[in-house]
Structure formats: structure tokens, C-alpha cells
Tab-separated table of C-alpha atoms in Angstrom:
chain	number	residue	atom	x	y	z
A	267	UNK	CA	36.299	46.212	32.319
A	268	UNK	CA	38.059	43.747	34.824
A	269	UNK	CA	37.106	41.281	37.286
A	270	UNK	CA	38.444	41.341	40.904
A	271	UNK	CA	41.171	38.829	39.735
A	272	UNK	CA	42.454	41.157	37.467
A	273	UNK	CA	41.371	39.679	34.163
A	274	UNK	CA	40.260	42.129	31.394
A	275	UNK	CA	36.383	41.292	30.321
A	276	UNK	CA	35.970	42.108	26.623
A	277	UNK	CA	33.841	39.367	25.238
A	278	UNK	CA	30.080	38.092	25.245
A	279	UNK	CA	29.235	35.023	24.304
A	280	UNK	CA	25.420	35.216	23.485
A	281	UNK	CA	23.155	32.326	23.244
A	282	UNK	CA	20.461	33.412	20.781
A	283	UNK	CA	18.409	30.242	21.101
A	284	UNK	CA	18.283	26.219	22.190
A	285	UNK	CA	16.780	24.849	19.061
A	286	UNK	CA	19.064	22.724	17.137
A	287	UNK	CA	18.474	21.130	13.991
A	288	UNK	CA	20.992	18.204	15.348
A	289	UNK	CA	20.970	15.676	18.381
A	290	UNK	CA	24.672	15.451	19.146
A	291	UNK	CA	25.147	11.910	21.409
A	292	UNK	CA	26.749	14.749	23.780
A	293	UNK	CA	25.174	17.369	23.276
A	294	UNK	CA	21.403	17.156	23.270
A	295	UNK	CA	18.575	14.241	24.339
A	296	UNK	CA	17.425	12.019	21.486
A	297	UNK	CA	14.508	12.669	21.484
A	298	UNK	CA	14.911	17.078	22.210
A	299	UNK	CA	14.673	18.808	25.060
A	300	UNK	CA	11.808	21.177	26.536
A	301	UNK	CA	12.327	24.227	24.625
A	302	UNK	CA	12.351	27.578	26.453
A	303	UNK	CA	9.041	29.063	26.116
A	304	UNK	CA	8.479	31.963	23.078
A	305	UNK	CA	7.785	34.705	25.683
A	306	UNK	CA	11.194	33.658	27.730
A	307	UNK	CA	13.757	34.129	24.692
A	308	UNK	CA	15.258	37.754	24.711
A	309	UNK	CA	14.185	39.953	21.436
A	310	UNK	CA	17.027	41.423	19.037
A	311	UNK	CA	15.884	44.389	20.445
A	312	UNK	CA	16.730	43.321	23.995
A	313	UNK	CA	19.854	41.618	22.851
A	314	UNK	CA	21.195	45.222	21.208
A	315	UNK	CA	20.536	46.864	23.958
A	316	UNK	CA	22.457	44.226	26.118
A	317	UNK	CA	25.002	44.704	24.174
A	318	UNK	CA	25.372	48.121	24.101
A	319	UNK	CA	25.648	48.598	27.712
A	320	UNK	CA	28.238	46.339	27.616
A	321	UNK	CA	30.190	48.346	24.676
A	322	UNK	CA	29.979	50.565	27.320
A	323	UNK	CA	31.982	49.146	29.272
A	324	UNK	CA	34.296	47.437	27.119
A	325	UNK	CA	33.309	44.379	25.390
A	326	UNK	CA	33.832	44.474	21.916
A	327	UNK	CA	34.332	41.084	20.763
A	328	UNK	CA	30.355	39.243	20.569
A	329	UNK	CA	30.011	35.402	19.721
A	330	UNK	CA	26.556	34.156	18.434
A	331	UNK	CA	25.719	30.811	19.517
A	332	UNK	CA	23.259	28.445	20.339
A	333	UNK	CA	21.166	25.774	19.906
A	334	UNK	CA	22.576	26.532	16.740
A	335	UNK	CA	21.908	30.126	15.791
A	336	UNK	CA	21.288	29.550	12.605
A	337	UNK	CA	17.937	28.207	12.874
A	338	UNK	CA	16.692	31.179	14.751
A	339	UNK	CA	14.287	33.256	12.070
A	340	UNK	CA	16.061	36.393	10.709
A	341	UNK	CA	19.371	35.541	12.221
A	342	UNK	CA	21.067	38.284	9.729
A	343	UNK	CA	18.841	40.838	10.880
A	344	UNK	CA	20.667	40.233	14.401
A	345	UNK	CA	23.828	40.493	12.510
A	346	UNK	CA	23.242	43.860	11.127
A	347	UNK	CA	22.133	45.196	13.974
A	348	UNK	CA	24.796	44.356	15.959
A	349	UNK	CA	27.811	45.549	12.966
A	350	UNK	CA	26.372	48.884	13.276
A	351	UNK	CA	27.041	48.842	16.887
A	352	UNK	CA	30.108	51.113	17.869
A	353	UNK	CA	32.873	49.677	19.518
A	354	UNK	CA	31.856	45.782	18.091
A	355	UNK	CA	35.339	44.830	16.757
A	356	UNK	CA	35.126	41.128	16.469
A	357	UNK	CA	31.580	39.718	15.220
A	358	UNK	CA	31.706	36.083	15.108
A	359	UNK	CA	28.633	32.874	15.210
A	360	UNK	CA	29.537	29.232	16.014
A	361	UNK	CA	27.489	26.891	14.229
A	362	UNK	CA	27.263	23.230	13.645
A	363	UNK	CA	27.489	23.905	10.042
A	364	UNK	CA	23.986	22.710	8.381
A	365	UNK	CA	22.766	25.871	7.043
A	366	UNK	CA	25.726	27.679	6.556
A	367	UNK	CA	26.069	27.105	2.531
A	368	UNK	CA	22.802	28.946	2.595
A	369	UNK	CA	23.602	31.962	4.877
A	370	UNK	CA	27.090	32.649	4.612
A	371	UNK	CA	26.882	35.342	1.894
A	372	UNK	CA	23.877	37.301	3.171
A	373	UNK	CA	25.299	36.615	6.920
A	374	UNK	CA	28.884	38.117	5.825
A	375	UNK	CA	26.744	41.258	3.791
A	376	UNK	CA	24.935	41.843	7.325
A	377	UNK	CA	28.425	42.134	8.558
A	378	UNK	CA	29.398	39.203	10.475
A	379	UNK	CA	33.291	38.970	10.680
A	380	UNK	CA	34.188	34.738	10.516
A	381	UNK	CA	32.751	31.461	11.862
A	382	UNK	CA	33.263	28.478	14.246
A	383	UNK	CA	32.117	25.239	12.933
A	384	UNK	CA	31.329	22.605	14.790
A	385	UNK	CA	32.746	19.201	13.378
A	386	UNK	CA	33.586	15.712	14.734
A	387	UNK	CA	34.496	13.570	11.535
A	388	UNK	CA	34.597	13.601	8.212
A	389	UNK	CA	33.454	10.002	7.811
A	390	UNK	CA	29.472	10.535	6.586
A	391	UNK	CA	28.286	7.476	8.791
A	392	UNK	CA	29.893	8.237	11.601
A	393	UNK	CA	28.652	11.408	11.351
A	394	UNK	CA	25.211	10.675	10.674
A	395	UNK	CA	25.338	8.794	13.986
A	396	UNK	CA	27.654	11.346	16.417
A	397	UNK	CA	24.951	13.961	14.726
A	398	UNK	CA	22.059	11.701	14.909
A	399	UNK	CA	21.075	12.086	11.033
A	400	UNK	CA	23.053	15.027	10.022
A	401	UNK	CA	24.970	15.153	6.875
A	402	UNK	CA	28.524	15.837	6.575
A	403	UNK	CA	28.431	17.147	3.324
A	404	UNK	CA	26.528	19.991	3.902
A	405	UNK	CA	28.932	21.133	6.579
A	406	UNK	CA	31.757	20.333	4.123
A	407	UNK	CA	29.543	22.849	1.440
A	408	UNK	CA	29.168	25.495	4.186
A	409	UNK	CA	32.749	25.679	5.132
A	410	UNK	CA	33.705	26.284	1.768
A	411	UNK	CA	30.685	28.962	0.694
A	412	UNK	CA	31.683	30.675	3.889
A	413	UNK	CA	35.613	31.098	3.213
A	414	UNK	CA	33.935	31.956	-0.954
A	415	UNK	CA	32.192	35.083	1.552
A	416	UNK	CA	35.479	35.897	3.422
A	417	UNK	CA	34.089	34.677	6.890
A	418	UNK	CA	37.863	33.821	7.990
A	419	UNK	CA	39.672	33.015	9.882
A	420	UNK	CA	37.651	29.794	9.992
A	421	UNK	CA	38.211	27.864	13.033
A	422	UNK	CA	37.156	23.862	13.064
A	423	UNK	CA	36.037	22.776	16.403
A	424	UNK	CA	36.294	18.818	16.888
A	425	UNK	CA	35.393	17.971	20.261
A	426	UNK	CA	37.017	14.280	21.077
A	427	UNK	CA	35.398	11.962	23.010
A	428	UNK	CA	34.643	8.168	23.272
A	429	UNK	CA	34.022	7.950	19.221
A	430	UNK	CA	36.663	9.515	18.241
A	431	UNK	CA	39.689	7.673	16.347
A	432	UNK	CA	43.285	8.780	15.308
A	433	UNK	CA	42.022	8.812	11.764
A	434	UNK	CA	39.207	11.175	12.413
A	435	UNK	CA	41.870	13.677	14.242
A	436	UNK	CA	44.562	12.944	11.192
A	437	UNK	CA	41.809	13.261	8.222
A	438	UNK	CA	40.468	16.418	9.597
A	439	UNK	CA	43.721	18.220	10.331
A	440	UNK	CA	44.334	16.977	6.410
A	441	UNK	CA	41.195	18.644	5.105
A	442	UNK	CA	41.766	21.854	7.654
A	443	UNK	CA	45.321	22.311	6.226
A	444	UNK	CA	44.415	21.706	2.929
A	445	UNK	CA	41.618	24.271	3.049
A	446	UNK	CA	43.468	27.010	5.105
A	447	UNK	CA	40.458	25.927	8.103
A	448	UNK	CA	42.549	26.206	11.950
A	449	UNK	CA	41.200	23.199	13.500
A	450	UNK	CA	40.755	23.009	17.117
A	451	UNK	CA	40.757	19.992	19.673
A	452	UNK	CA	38.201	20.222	22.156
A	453	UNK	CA	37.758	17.600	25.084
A	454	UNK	CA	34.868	16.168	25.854
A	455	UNK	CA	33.136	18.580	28.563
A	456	UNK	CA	30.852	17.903	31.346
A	457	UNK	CA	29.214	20.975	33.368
A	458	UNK	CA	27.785	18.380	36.222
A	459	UNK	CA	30.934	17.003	36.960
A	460	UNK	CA	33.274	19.969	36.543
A	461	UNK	CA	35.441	18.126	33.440
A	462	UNK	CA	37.192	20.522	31.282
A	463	UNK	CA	40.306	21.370	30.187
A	464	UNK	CA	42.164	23.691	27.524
A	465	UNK	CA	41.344	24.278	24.393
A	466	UNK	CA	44.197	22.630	22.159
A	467	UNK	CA	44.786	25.618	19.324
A	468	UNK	CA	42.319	28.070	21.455
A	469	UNK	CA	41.747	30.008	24.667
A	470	UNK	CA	38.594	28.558	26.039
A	471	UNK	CA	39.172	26.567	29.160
A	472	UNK	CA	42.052	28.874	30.490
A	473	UNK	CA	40.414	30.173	33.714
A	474	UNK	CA	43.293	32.449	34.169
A	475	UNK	CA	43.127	33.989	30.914
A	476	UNK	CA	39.496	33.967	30.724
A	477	UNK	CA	37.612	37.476	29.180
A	478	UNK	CA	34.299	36.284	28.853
A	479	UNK	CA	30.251	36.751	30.387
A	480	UNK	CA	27.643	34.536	28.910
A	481	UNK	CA	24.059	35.651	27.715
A	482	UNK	CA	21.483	33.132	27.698
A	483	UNK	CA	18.750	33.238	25.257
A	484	UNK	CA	16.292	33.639	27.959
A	485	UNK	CA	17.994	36.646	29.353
A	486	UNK	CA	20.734	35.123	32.400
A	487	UNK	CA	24.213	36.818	31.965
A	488	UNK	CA	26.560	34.000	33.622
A	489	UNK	CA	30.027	34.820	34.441
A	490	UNK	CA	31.065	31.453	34.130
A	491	UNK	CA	30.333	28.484	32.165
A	492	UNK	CA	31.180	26.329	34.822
A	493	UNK	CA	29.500	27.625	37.711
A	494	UNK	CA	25.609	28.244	38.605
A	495	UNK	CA	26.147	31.713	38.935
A	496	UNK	CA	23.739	33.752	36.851
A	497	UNK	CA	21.401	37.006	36.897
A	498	UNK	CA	18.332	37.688	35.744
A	499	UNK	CA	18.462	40.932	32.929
A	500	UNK	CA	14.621	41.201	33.449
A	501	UNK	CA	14.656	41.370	36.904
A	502	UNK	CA	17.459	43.046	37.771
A	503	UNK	CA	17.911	45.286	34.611
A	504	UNK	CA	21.109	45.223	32.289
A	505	UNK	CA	23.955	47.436	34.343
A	506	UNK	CA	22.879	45.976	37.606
A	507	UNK	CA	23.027	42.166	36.054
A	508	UNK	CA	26.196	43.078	34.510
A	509	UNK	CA	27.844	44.697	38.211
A	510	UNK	CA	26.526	41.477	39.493
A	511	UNK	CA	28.069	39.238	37.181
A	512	UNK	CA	31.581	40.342	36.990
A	513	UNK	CA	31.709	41.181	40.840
A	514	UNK	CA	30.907	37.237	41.028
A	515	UNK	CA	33.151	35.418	38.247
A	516	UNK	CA	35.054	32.980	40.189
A	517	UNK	CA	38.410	32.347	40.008
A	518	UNK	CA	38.014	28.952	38.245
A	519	UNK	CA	35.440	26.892	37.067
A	520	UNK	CA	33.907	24.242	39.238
A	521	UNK	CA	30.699	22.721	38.089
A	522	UNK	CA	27.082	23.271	36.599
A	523	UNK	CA	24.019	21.599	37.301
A	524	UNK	CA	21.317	24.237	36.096
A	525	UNK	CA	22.553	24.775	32.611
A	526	UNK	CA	23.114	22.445	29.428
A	527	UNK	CA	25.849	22.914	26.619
A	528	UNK	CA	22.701	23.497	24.078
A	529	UNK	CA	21.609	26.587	26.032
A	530	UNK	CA	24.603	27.927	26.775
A	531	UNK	CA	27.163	27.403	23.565
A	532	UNK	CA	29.689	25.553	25.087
């Protein structure tokens, strides 16, 4: 499946819900957000059939995101369902990292492939206050149950922004190389003004090289991160939504001011 600037769409980056158990400082509100209304989020049965039109057409690399996924009830049923999907070659979740200690065994007996983690610092206060009241050491635990359940390679995402120190960056890479973790720099993003940039030790970022749509949990497949574009499954049903989308991925990212990072996955 290509785009009409040549670039060969393979992967689907699917937001499975906006709940988060954490209030990233640039991420999420305090104090929440409005949640997406029961009735609005797509079912796993929706979300297999999504993705089976696409193996249709040639994804076969799916990404799990969020929110945080993890909080979403019977995430490893979605798992299963989607390893026994055909043509699914690369079966991966991001996650901040919380509950991971406690799902990375059954997650990885579903048959999810490896994990993302989201994290900023290893310095607990910090953060406790980046995270709003999360707790490092869990997300320490998690990485390590989930390379115990052979979820690797495990990549380390660290996005840097106005907190972040030399020391955070140099402990990190310390505890990444020590643990066989690939650690990846992220800058600080913002969809309203258009600021991104490449992914240092990843591919996210690179319009050129770019192979991805985006499913929102509410059913919007978005050819762009960057970029208002987006069509309702619902309405339109999934092959015309999906015609829609890739006959409309721009060329390059601009900017975003109907979507938020915690309902699309970054």
C-alpha cells in the first residue's frame, strides 16, 4: 500500500483509549481531561476488523497505544486477537510503564511481540513531579519483568524538554546499556504549533520515510499526526476511511489543533 508520494504504508498506530493513570506536565491537564464517552470508543471487535482490512492491504506492523493502553479492561484479550490475525508481523504496545510488571507475562502469552516505555528520569522525585505522582520504580520493575517475558527489543522513550538535565540523559543511557534497553531521545512535541523533529535512535518524525495511519480510540483513522486530517470509520465505513486517508497524507506535517498527544499516542 503506498501513498501518492511514493511511501510504502505498512503500519497502524492504534489508540485503544485516553485514560491514563499519569498526568505528564506535557502530556495531559492536571486535573484530566473530558474522557471520550463509553459509546464513542471502538470495540475489539471493531478494532479487528479495522485491522484486518488493513492486512488487506498491507499493514502488518500494529502499535497499541494510548492514554496508556494498559489501563483499558482486558487489554490481552486485544492482544490475542490481534496475534491470530494473518499477515500481523510486528505486534508491539507503548506504555508509560505502571502496570507493566503486572501484565508483561500474560501480555507476551497473548502474543504481543516487545514494548515502548515511556520514561523521562530515573530520579524518583523528579519523576513523581514530570509524572505528577507516579513512581519510578514500578516502571524500573516493569522493564525488567517484561525483558524476564522476552518482550524485546525494548525501546526507552525519553522525551526532553524544559526539565530535563545532562544527568537524566547520561543516567538513563547508563541504565539502558546496562540492561540491553535502546533508549530513544524524543523532543519535546507540540501538535498546535507544528514543533517536531526526528526521532534520535528512531524513525518517527521523518516525514519522508513515514509508513504510518493512526486509529483513534473513537474510531478517526488520521494519516498524519500532524495534520487535522481524519475520517470517520462509522460514517464512512473501514475501506472507504482507509481510501480516504492515504489519498490525503500530506507530504509533511504541519500542525494540529483538534487532537491531543493522550488521544492519539504521540
Amino acid at each position: 500500500m503506498y501513498d501518492r508520494y511514493n511511501r510504502h504504508i505498512n503500519y497502524l498506530r492504534i489508540s485503544v483509549t485516553d485514560k491514563c493513570n499519569l498526568r505528564c506536565v506535557y502530556c495531559m491537564p492536571e486535573d484530566g481531561i473530558d474522557l471520550i464517552r463509553h459509546d464513542d470508543i471502538l470495540s475489539y471487535e471493531e478494532i479487528v476488523e479495522i485491522i484486518k482490512y488493513g492486512v488487506s492491504k498491507g499493514i502488518d506492523k500494529i502499535r497499541l497505544t494510548g492514554g496508556e493502553p494498559l489501563v483499558r479492561r482486558n487489554i490481552t484479550r486485544l492482544i490475542k486477537m490481534i496475534s491470530q490475525i494473518e499477515g500481523v508481523k510486528d505486534l508491539s504496545v507503548t506504555s508509560n510503564g505502571i502496570l507493566l510488571g503486572e501484565y508483561a507475562f500474560e501480555a507476551a502469552n497473548a502474543g504481543l511481540d516487545r514494548v515502548n516505555v515511556s520514561l523521562d528520569t530515573l530520579d524518583p522525585e523528579k519523576y513523581k513531579n514530570i509524572t505528577r505522582g507516579g513512581d519510578v520504580n514500578r516502571v524500573v520493575e516493569g522493564l525488567h519483568v517484561a525483558r524476564q517475558a522476552g518482550l524485546t527489543p525494548i525501546k526507552v522513550n525519553m522525551v526532553v524538554h524544559s526539565l530535563t538535565t545532562t544527568k537524566d540523559k547520561t543516567d538513563l543511557q547508563a541504565f539502558c546499556d546496562k540492561n540491553g534497553f535502546q533508549l530513544r531521545f524524543i523532543q519535546e512535541m507540540d501538535l498546535k504549533k507544528g514543533t517536531f523533529s526526528v526521532v534520535e535512535g528512531g524513525r518517527g518524525g521523518d516525514c519522508k520515510r513515514c509508513n504510518r495511519l493512526r486509529l483513534t480510540a473513537n474510531g478517526l483513522i488520521k494519516p498524519c499526526l500532524f495534520s487535522d486530517i481524519a475520517y470517520n470509520i462509522r460514517e464512512l465505513g473501514i475501506e472507504k476511511a482507509f481510501f480516504m486517508a492515504l489519498e490525503d497524507k500530506p507530504k509533511a506535517g504541519t500542525i494540529s489543533s483538534s487532537c491531543s498527544f493522550y488521544r492519539i499516542g504521540g
